[in-house]
Amino acid sequence: MGTHTISRSTASRSGEAVWNTAFLVVCAVVLAGLVTKLQQEFLPSALSTQVGHNSEVWALVLALGTGMFMLERTEATGTSRIPVLLVCLACLGLAAAVYWLGTPPTVKTLNEPLLGAGLLIGYLCLPRPLPRAVPWLITGIVAGVIVVWSQVTFVFLQAESMTALLVAPLAFDVMTSPARRTPKASAGRVTAWLSLLILLPALALASGDLRTEGGFAPDLVDYLARGAEGFWGVALLQLYVVLRRARSSAPIHSPTQVSKGAE
């Protein structure tokens, strides 16, 4: 019984590692294509421009996903989190570098998802379970910053990182859980949540002239539109994690559970 449990757990981790790697490679390829404007070779001009504006989605998913999947591995094997924290610091360093070192616009714009990913990887490294109020508190603080200071230069320029920080605590600690913990919400609630993450910024983008009228509400709608990629990046990563878990028929065991099974 113990050997069977261990082999299933090991096989499950190996299968997840393959899927995670493939997912990140796809994200990296798409991001590289958008940064180099490869889409201009085969897409109509207007569509190419619009698609190119979404490179931040893939940068956020690539950076945050790398940290998250490494964290899964460390929790499954009981190894040190130092490599994950190094990824966190690397994201923050890259965010500063691409912004301050005179990089091309298609690269400079990635400072937002890199900053957001670095901060969120640090958040995911906090010991779990967190007090139930913590993700709501963080989301509330970020929401307050957006509402009060959305027109302050730094907050305005970091719209995509701010929106990711706004929704990720709820995405990964209320709807689903980071690393290898069991999802906390029903499939219906998760579906509704993902729909909200996709549709809310889409509606803000479609608001047209409302965004240019000035005033509190138009400014807030404009900010949500500017931060659309933060919403969509979190949604894409969460959707992948949900689908990956759904396809896995083998239960995921912690090292403690495996040890008990072996006994």
PDB file of C-alpha atoms in Angstrom:
ATOM      1  CA  MET A   1       0.000   0.000   0.000  1.00  0.00           C
ATOM      2  CA  GLY A   2       2.740   2.446   0.995  1.00  0.00           C
ATOM      3  CA  THR A   3       4.839   1.698  -2.097  1.00  0.00           C
ATOM      4  CA  HIS A   4       1.789   2.101  -4.345  1.00  0.00           C
ATOM      5  CA  THR A   5       0.980   5.474  -2.781  1.00  0.00           C
ATOM      6  CA  ILE A   6       4.546   6.675  -3.187  1.00  0.00           C
ATOM      7  CA  SER A   7       4.736   5.578  -6.829  1.00  0.00           C
ATOM      8  CA  ARG A   8       1.437   7.271  -7.682  1.00  0.00           C
ATOM      9  CA  SER A   9       2.544  10.465  -5.948  1.00  0.00           C
ATOM     10  CA  THR A  10       5.884  10.440  -7.760  1.00  0.00           C
ATOM     11  CA  ALA A  11       4.216   9.771 -11.102  1.00  0.00           C
ATOM     12  CA  SER A  12       1.739  12.571 -10.457  1.00  0.00           C
ATOM     13  CA  ARG A  13       4.535  15.036  -9.694  1.00  0.00           C
ATOM     14  CA  SER A  14       6.465  13.966 -12.787  1.00  0.00           C
ATOM     15  CA  GLY A  15       3.402  14.378 -14.985  1.00  0.00           C
ATOM     16  CA  GLU A  16       2.686  17.803 -13.541  1.00  0.00           C
ATOM     17  CA  ALA A  17       6.294  18.856 -14.099  1.00  0.00           C
ATOM     18  CA  VAL A  18       6.007  17.950 -17.783  1.00  0.00           C
ATOM     19  CA  TRP A  19       2.761  19.880 -18.176  1.00  0.00           C
ATOM     20  CA  ASN A  20       4.146  22.860 -16.258  1.00  0.00           C
ATOM     21  CA  THR A  21       7.257  22.971 -18.407  1.00  0.00           C
ATOM     22  CA  ALA A  22       5.255  22.739 -21.623  1.00  0.00           C
ATOM     23  CA  PHE A  23       2.924  25.497 -20.449  1.00  0.00           C
ATOM     24  CA  LEU A  24       5.801  27.816 -19.563  1.00  0.00           C
ATOM     25  CA  VAL A  25       7.561  27.108 -22.864  1.00  0.00           C
ATOM     26  CA  VAL A  26       4.406  28.072 -24.762  1.00  0.00           C
ATOM     27  CA  CYS A  27       4.170  31.284 -22.733  1.00  0.00           C
ATOM     28  CA  ALA A  28       7.833  32.072 -23.412  1.00  0.00           C
ATOM     29  CA  VAL A  29       7.451  31.476 -27.151  1.00  0.00           C
ATOM     30  CA  VAL A  30       4.353  33.669 -27.371  1.00  0.00           C
ATOM     31  CA  LEU A  31       6.032  36.395 -25.321  1.00  0.00           C
ATOM     32  CA  ALA A  32       9.159  36.306 -27.493  1.00  0.00           C
ATOM     33  CA  GLY A  33       7.022  36.585 -30.611  1.00  0.00           C
ATOM     34  CA  LEU A  34       5.134  39.591 -29.274  1.00  0.00           C
ATOM     35  CA  VAL A  35       8.239  41.376 -28.005  1.00  0.00           C
ATOM     36  CA  THR A  36       9.923  40.978 -31.407  1.00  0.00           C
ATOM     37  CA  LYS A  37       6.641  41.895 -33.167  1.00  0.00           C
ATOM     38  CA  LEU A  38       6.612  38.608 -35.045  1.00  0.00           C
ATOM     39  CA  GLN A  39       2.814  38.740 -35.203  1.00  0.00           C
ATOM     40  CA  GLN A  40       3.103  41.600 -37.699  1.00  0.00           C
ATOM     41  CA  GLU A  41       4.294  39.100 -40.296  1.00  0.00           C
ATOM     42  CA  PHE A  42       0.991  37.244 -40.497  1.00  0.00           C
ATOM     43  CA  LEU A  43      -1.747  39.277 -38.767  1.00  0.00           C
ATOM     44  CA  PRO A  44      -3.654  42.288 -40.132  1.00  0.00           C
ATOM     45  CA  SER A  45      -2.231  45.587 -38.905  1.00  0.00           C
ATOM     46  CA  ALA A  46      -5.010  46.501 -36.456  1.00  0.00           C
ATOM     47  CA  LEU A  47      -5.202  43.009 -34.969  1.00  0.00           C
ATOM     48  CA  SER A  48      -1.415  42.783 -34.788  1.00  0.00           C
ATOM     49  CA  THR A  49      -1.254  45.999 -32.779  1.00  0.00           C
ATOM     50  CA  GLN A  50      -3.962  44.855 -30.379  1.00  0.00           C
ATOM     51  CA  VAL A  51      -2.353  41.453 -29.862  1.00  0.00           C
ATOM     52  CA  GLY A  52       1.016  43.101 -29.303  1.00  0.00           C
ATOM     53  CA  HIS A  53      -0.441  45.130 -26.441  1.00  0.00           C
ATOM     54  CA  ASN A  54      -1.085  41.899 -24.536  1.00  0.00           C
ATOM     55  CA  SER A  55       2.535  40.817 -24.115  1.00  0.00           C
ATOM     56  CA  GLU A  56       2.254  41.672 -20.418  1.00  0.00           C
ATOM     57  CA  VAL A  57      -0.243  38.834 -19.942  1.00  0.00           C
ATOM     58  CA  TRP A  58       2.319  36.278 -21.041  1.00  0.00           C
ATOM     59  CA  ALA A  59       5.151  37.897 -19.090  1.00  0.00           C
ATOM     60  CA  LEU A  60       3.077  37.788 -15.904  1.00  0.00           C
ATOM     61  CA  VAL A  61       2.073  34.163 -16.430  1.00  0.00           C
ATOM     62  CA  LEU A  62       5.633  33.125 -17.300  1.00  0.00           C
ATOM     63  CA  ALA A  63       7.256  34.833 -14.314  1.00  0.00           C
ATOM     64  CA  LEU A  64       4.571  34.087 -11.727  1.00  0.00           C
ATOM     65  CA  GLY A  65       4.038  30.565 -13.032  1.00  0.00           C
ATOM     66  CA  THR A  66       7.748  29.804 -12.761  1.00  0.00           C
ATOM     67  CA  GLY A  67       7.776  30.827  -9.120  1.00  0.00           C
ATOM     68  CA  MET A  68       4.521  29.044  -8.341  1.00  0.00           C
ATOM     69  CA  PHE A  69       5.554  25.760  -9.942  1.00  0.00           C
ATOM     70  CA  MET A  70       8.921  25.864  -8.185  1.00  0.00           C
ATOM     71  CA  LEU A  71       7.059  26.414  -4.925  1.00  0.00           C
ATOM     72  CA  GLU A  72       4.886  23.381  -5.651  1.00  0.00           C
ATOM     73  CA  ARG A  73       8.034  21.338  -6.100  1.00  0.00           C
ATOM     74  CA  THR A  74       9.625  22.518  -2.869  1.00  0.00           C
ATOM     75  CA  GLU A  75       6.460  21.798  -0.891  1.00  0.00           C
ATOM     76  CA  ALA A  76       6.126  18.333  -2.401  1.00  0.00           C
ATOM     77  CA  THR A  77       9.746  17.400  -1.711  1.00  0.00           C
ATOM     78  CA  GLY A  78      10.340  19.361   1.476  1.00  0.00           C
ATOM     79  CA  THR A  79      13.299  21.230  -0.004  1.00  0.00           C
ATOM     80  CA  SER A  80      14.384  24.811   0.627  1.00  0.00           C
ATOM     81  CA  ARG A  81      12.395  27.773  -0.668  1.00  0.00           C
ATOM     82  CA  ILE A  82      15.542  29.779  -1.320  1.00  0.00           C
ATOM     83  CA  PRO A  83      15.457  29.145  -5.117  1.00  0.00           C
ATOM     84  CA  VAL A  84      11.873  30.433  -5.199  1.00  0.00           C
ATOM     85  CA  LEU A  85      12.871  33.549  -3.292  1.00  0.00           C
ATOM     86  CA  LEU A  86      15.720  34.051  -5.774  1.00  0.00           C
ATOM     87  CA  VAL A  87      13.148  33.992  -8.592  1.00  0.00           C
ATOM     88  CA  CYS A  88      11.186  36.598  -6.643  1.00  0.00           C
ATOM     89  CA  LEU A  89      14.250  38.836  -6.398  1.00  0.00           C
ATOM     90  CA  ALA A  90      15.136  38.211 -10.048  1.00  0.00           C
ATOM     91  CA  CYS A  91      11.693  39.395 -11.138  1.00  0.00           C
ATOM     92  CA  LEU A  92      12.017  42.566  -9.077  1.00  0.00           C
ATOM     93  CA  GLY A  93      15.519  43.185 -10.414  1.00  0.00           C
ATOM     94  CA  LEU A  94      14.434  42.626 -14.006  1.00  0.00           C
ATOM     95  CA  ALA A  95      11.487  44.968 -13.506  1.00  0.00           C
ATOM     96  CA  ALA A  96      13.867  47.736 -12.465  1.00  0.00           C
ATOM     97  CA  ALA A  97      16.349  46.893 -15.220  1.00  0.00           C
ATOM     98  CA  VAL A  98      13.926  46.926 -18.147  1.00  0.00           C
ATOM     99  CA  TYR A  99      12.469  50.213 -16.918  1.00  0.00           C
ATOM    100  CA  TRP A 100      15.663  52.126 -16.178  1.00  0.00           C
ATOM    101  CA  LEU A 101      18.167  50.762 -18.716  1.00  0.00           C
ATOM    102  CA  GLY A 102      16.693  52.312 -21.843  1.00  0.00           C
ATOM    103  CA  THR A 103      15.248  49.118 -23.293  1.00  0.00           C
ATOM    104  CA  PRO A 104      12.930  49.189 -26.345  1.00  0.00           C
ATOM    105  CA  PRO A 105       9.264  50.002 -25.597  1.00  0.00           C
ATOM    106  CA  THR A 106       8.170  46.394 -26.179  1.00  0.00           C
ATOM    107  CA  VAL A 107      10.583  45.325 -23.433  1.00  0.00           C
ATOM    108  CA  LYS A 108      10.223  48.321 -21.107  1.00  0.00           C
ATOM    109  CA  THR A 109       6.497  47.711 -20.765  1.00  0.00           C
ATOM    110  CA  LEU A 110       7.250  44.352 -19.143  1.00  0.00           C
ATOM    111  CA  ASN A 111       8.353  46.098 -15.951  1.00  0.00           C
ATOM    112  CA  GLU A 112       4.743  46.011 -14.744  1.00  0.00           C
ATOM    113  CA  PRO A 113       4.121  42.246 -14.918  1.00  0.00           C
ATOM    114  CA  LEU A 114       7.640  41.545 -13.629  1.00  0.00           C
ATOM    115  CA  LEU A 115       7.085  43.755 -10.592  1.00  0.00           C
ATOM    116  CA  GLY A 116       3.685  42.202  -9.970  1.00  0.00           C
ATOM    117  CA  ALA A 117       5.054  38.675 -10.358  1.00  0.00           C
ATOM    118  CA  GLY A 118       7.945  39.347  -7.987  1.00  0.00           C
ATOM    119  CA  LEU A 119       5.668  40.671  -5.265  1.00  0.00           C
ATOM    120  CA  LEU A 120       3.175  37.847  -5.733  1.00  0.00           C
ATOM    121  CA  ILE A 121       5.847  35.140  -5.595  1.00  0.00           C
ATOM    122  CA  GLY A 122       6.921  36.624  -2.278  1.00  0.00           C
ATOM    123  CA  TYR A 123       3.298  36.519  -1.149  1.00  0.00           C
ATOM    124  CA  LEU A 124       2.908  32.874  -2.177  1.00  0.00           C
ATOM    125  CA  CYS A 125       6.016  31.974  -0.178  1.00  0.00           C
ATOM    126  CA  LEU A 126       4.312  32.992   3.060  1.00  0.00           C
ATOM    127  CA  PRO A 127       3.607  29.942   5.253  1.00  0.00           C
ATOM    128  CA  ARG A 128       0.174  28.438   4.713  1.00  0.00           C
ATOM    129  CA  PRO A 129      -2.516  28.291   5.857  1.00  0.00           C
ATOM    130  CA  LEU A 130      -2.840  32.048   6.126  1.00  0.00           C
ATOM    131  CA  PRO A 131      -5.420  33.590   8.443  1.00  0.00           C
ATOM    132  CA  ARG A 132      -8.650  33.754   6.475  1.00  0.00           C
ATOM    133  CA  ALA A 133      -8.718  37.548   6.540  1.00  0.00           C
ATOM    134  CA  VAL A 134      -5.245  38.046   5.019  1.00  0.00           C
ATOM    135  CA  PRO A 135      -6.064  37.713   1.280  1.00  0.00           C
ATOM    136  CA  TRP A 136      -9.138  39.899   1.718  1.00  0.00           C
ATOM    137  CA  LEU A 137      -7.092  42.460   3.637  1.00  0.00           C
ATOM    138  CA  ILE A 138      -4.415  42.622   0.930  1.00  0.00           C
ATOM    139  CA  THR A 139      -7.032  42.956  -1.794  1.00  0.00           C
ATOM    140  CA  GLY A 140      -8.744  45.684   0.217  1.00  0.00           C
ATOM    141  CA  ILE A 141      -5.503  47.616   0.665  1.00  0.00           C
ATOM    142  CA  VAL A 142      -4.648  47.400  -3.041  1.00  0.00           C
ATOM    143  CA  ALA A 143      -8.200  48.425  -3.956  1.00  0.00           C
ATOM    144  CA  GLY A 144      -7.896  51.423  -1.648  1.00  0.00           C
ATOM    145  CA  VAL A 145      -4.610  52.460  -3.240  1.00  0.00           C
ATOM    146  CA  ILE A 146      -6.175  52.220  -6.704  1.00  0.00           C
ATOM    147  CA  VAL A 147      -9.289  54.166  -5.738  1.00  0.00           C
ATOM    148  CA  VAL A 148      -7.444  56.947  -3.905  1.00  0.00           C
ATOM    149  CA  TRP A 149      -4.197  57.235  -5.865  1.00  0.00           C
ATOM    150  CA  SER A 150      -4.931  55.883  -9.349  1.00  0.00           C
ATOM    151  CA  GLN A 151      -3.811  59.177 -10.900  1.00  0.00           C
ATOM    152  CA  VAL A 152      -0.528  59.320  -8.967  1.00  0.00           C
ATOM    153  CA  THR A 153       2.257  58.685 -11.473  1.00  0.00           C
ATOM    154  CA  PHE A 154       3.702  55.487  -9.989  1.00  0.00           C
ATOM    155  CA  VAL A 155       0.312  53.879  -9.354  1.00  0.00           C
ATOM    156  CA  PHE A 156      -0.920  54.989 -12.769  1.00  0.00           C
ATOM    157  CA  LEU A 157       2.095  53.530 -14.568  1.00  0.00           C
ATOM    158  CA  GLN A 158       1.879  50.269 -12.614  1.00  0.00           C
ATOM    159  CA  ALA A 159      -1.753  49.529 -13.488  1.00  0.00           C
ATOM    160  CA  GLU A 160      -1.017  45.981 -14.665  1.00  0.00           C
ATOM    161  CA  SER A 161       0.957  45.042 -11.573  1.00  0.00           C
ATOM    162  CA  MET A 162      -1.635  46.662  -9.311  1.00  0.00           C
ATOM    163  CA  THR A 163      -4.554  44.777 -10.847  1.00  0.00           C
ATOM    164  CA  ALA A 164      -2.619  41.509 -10.534  1.00  0.00           C
ATOM    165  CA  LEU A 165      -1.964  42.294  -6.867  1.00  0.00           C
ATOM    166  CA  LEU A 166      -5.646  43.160  -6.486  1.00  0.00           C
ATOM    167  CA  VAL A 167      -7.040  39.813  -7.612  1.00  0.00           C
ATOM    168  CA  ALA A 168      -4.275  37.237  -7.083  1.00  0.00           C
ATOM    169  CA  PRO A 169      -4.744  36.866  -3.289  1.00  0.00           C
ATOM    170  CA  LEU A 170      -8.394  35.981  -3.853  1.00  0.00           C
ATOM    171  CA  ALA A 171      -7.577  33.825  -6.870  1.00  0.00           C
ATOM    172  CA  PHE A 172      -5.000  31.690  -5.088  1.00  0.00           C
ATOM    173  CA  ASP A 173      -6.142  31.749  -1.458  1.00  0.00           C
ATOM    174  CA  VAL A 174      -9.930  31.961  -1.664  1.00  0.00           C
ATOM    175  CA  MET A 175     -10.956  30.375  -4.974  1.00  0.00           C
ATOM    176  CA  THR A 176      -8.047  27.985  -5.349  1.00  0.00           C
ATOM    177  CA  SER A 177      -4.926  27.514  -3.275  1.00  0.00           C
ATOM    178  CA  PRO A 178      -1.250  28.048  -4.087  1.00  0.00           C
ATOM    179  CA  ALA A 179       1.110  25.137  -4.556  1.00  0.00           C
ATOM    180  CA  ARG A 180      -0.409  21.722  -3.830  1.00  0.00           C
ATOM    181  CA  ARG A 181      -3.340  22.530  -1.595  1.00  0.00           C
ATOM    182  CA  THR A 182      -6.887  21.513  -2.356  1.00  0.00           C
ATOM    183  CA  PRO A 183      -9.098  24.034  -4.209  1.00  0.00           C
ATOM    184  CA  LYS A 184     -11.359  25.851  -1.770  1.00  0.00           C
ATOM    185  CA  ALA A 185     -14.298  26.826  -3.980  1.00  0.00           C
ATOM    186  CA  SER A 186     -16.787  24.874  -6.051  1.00  0.00           C
ATOM    187  CA  ALA A 187     -16.379  24.578  -9.804  1.00  0.00           C
ATOM    188  CA  GLY A 188     -19.291  26.969 -10.289  1.00  0.00           C
ATOM    189  CA  ARG A 189     -17.742  29.650  -8.098  1.00  0.00           C
ATOM    190  CA  VAL A 190     -14.366  29.299  -9.783  1.00  0.00           C
ATOM    191  CA  THR A 191     -16.012  29.565 -13.210  1.00  0.00           C
ATOM    192  CA  ALA A 192     -17.890  32.698 -12.158  1.00  0.00           C
ATOM    193  CA  TRP A 193     -14.687  34.154 -10.729  1.00  0.00           C
ATOM    194  CA  LEU A 194     -12.679  33.497 -13.889  1.00  0.00           C
ATOM    195  CA  SER A 195     -15.482  34.999 -15.968  1.00  0.00           C
ATOM    196  CA  LEU A 196     -15.315  38.129 -13.817  1.00  0.00           C
ATOM    197  CA  LEU A 197     -11.546  38.416 -14.301  1.00  0.00           C
ATOM    198  CA  ILE A 198     -11.969  38.184 -18.062  1.00  0.00           C
ATOM    199  CA  LEU A 199     -15.097  40.282 -18.569  1.00  0.00           C
ATOM    200  CA  LEU A 200     -14.544  43.168 -16.136  1.00  0.00           C
ATOM    201  CA  PRO A 201     -11.476  44.600 -17.906  1.00  0.00           C
ATOM    202  CA  ALA A 202     -12.990  43.745 -21.294  1.00  0.00           C
ATOM    203  CA  LEU A 203     -16.027  45.866 -20.460  1.00  0.00           C
ATOM    204  CA  ALA A 204     -13.760  48.654 -19.239  1.00  0.00           C
ATOM    205  CA  LEU A 205     -11.847  48.548 -22.522  1.00  0.00           C
ATOM    206  CA  ALA A 206     -15.125  48.639 -24.443  1.00  0.00           C
ATOM    207  CA  SER A 207     -16.415  51.663 -22.534  1.00  0.00           C
ATOM    208  CA  GLY A 208     -15.098  53.999 -25.221  1.00  0.00           C
ATOM    209  CA  ASP A 209     -15.611  57.708 -24.581  1.00  0.00           C
ATOM    210  CA  LEU A 210     -16.527  57.144 -20.927  1.00  0.00           C
ATOM    211  CA  ARG A 211     -12.842  56.645 -20.136  1.00  0.00           C
ATOM    212  CA  THR A 212     -11.941  60.115 -21.426  1.00  0.00           C
ATOM    213  CA  GLU A 213     -14.652  62.150 -19.695  1.00  0.00           C
ATOM    214  CA  GLY A 214     -12.691  62.777 -16.507  1.00  0.00           C
ATOM    215  CA  GLY A 215     -13.932  62.415 -12.962  1.00  0.00           C
ATOM    216  CA  PHE A 216     -13.806  59.635 -10.394  1.00  0.00           C
ATOM    217  CA  ALA A 217     -15.821  56.940 -12.194  1.00  0.00           C
ATOM    218  CA  PRO A 218     -14.293  57.470 -15.670  1.00  0.00           C
ATOM    219  CA  ASP A 219     -10.792  57.519 -14.171  1.00  0.00           C
ATOM    220  CA  LEU A 220     -11.471  54.258 -12.351  1.00  0.00           C
ATOM    221  CA  VAL A 221     -12.856  52.613 -15.495  1.00  0.00           C
ATOM    222  CA  ASP A 222      -9.823  53.820 -17.428  1.00  0.00           C
ATOM    223  CA  TYR A 223      -7.520  52.363 -14.773  1.00  0.00           C
ATOM    224  CA  LEU A 224      -9.229  48.968 -14.958  1.00  0.00           C
ATOM    225  CA  ALA A 225      -8.831  49.058 -18.731  1.00  0.00           C
ATOM    226  CA  ARG A 226      -5.149  49.964 -18.439  1.00  0.00           C
ATOM    227  CA  GLY A 227      -4.664  47.098 -16.011  1.00  0.00           C
ATOM    228  CA  ALA A 228      -6.519  44.526 -18.116  1.00  0.00           C
ATOM    229  CA  GLU A 229      -3.428  42.377 -18.624  1.00  0.00           C
ATOM    230  CA  GLY A 230      -3.041  41.949 -14.859  1.00  0.00           C
ATOM    231  CA  PHE A 231      -6.556  40.510 -14.615  1.00  0.00           C
ATOM    232  CA  TRP A 232      -6.076  38.292 -17.650  1.00  0.00           C
ATOM    233  CA  GLY A 233      -2.664  37.023 -16.594  1.00  0.00           C
ATOM    234  CA  VAL A 234      -3.961  35.868 -13.213  1.00  0.00           C
ATOM    235  CA  ALA A 235      -7.018  34.342 -14.906  1.00  0.00           C
ATOM    236  CA  LEU A 236      -4.906  32.419 -17.428  1.00  0.00           C
ATOM    237  CA  LEU A 237      -2.573  31.022 -14.785  1.00  0.00           C
ATOM    238  CA  GLN A 238      -5.430  30.087 -12.478  1.00  0.00           C
ATOM    239  CA  LEU A 239      -7.312  28.438 -15.343  1.00  0.00           C
ATOM    240  CA  TYR A 240      -4.253  26.363 -16.196  1.00  0.00           C
ATOM    241  CA  VAL A 241      -3.831  25.239 -12.576  1.00  0.00           C
ATOM    242  CA  VAL A 242      -7.517  24.309 -12.311  1.00  0.00           C
ATOM    243  CA  LEU A 243      -7.442  22.317 -15.556  1.00  0.00           C
ATOM    244  CA  ARG A 244      -4.196  20.598 -14.617  1.00  0.00           C
ATOM    245  CA  ARG A 245      -5.638  19.504 -11.306  1.00  0.00           C
ATOM    246  CA  ALA A 246      -8.851  18.357 -12.958  1.00  0.00           C
ATOM    247  CA  ARG A 247      -7.020  16.053 -15.366  1.00  0.00           C
ATOM    248  CA  SER A 248      -4.958  14.457 -12.625  1.00  0.00           C
ATOM    249  CA  SER A 249      -6.730  11.305 -11.475  1.00  0.00           C
ATOM    250  CA  ALA A 250      -4.133  10.487  -8.815  1.00  0.00           C
ATOM    251  CA  PRO A 251      -4.432  12.189  -5.424  1.00  0.00           C
ATOM    252  CA  ILE A 252      -1.633  14.557  -4.493  1.00  0.00           C
ATOM    253  CA  HIS A 253       0.056  13.567  -1.248  1.00  0.00           C
ATOM    254  CA  SER A 254       2.216  15.674   0.983  1.00  0.00           C
ATOM    255  CA  PRO A 255       5.567  14.228   2.102  1.00  0.00           C
ATOM    256  CA  THR A 256       4.034  13.578   5.544  1.00  0.00           C
ATOM    257  CA  GLN A 257       1.170  11.596   4.021  1.00  0.00           C
ATOM    258  CA  VAL A 258       3.579   9.577   1.890  1.00  0.00           C
ATOM    259  CA  SER A 259       5.681   8.718   4.930  1.00  0.00           C
ATOM    260  CA  LYS A 260       2.624   7.562   6.852  1.00  0.00           C
ATOM    261  CA  GLY A 261       1.493   5.461   3.910  1.00  0.00           C
ATOM    262  CA  ALA A 262       4.895   3.827   3.682  1.00  0.00           C
ATOM    263  CA  GLU A 263       4.714   2.821   7.305  1.00  0.00           C
TER     264      GLU A 263
END
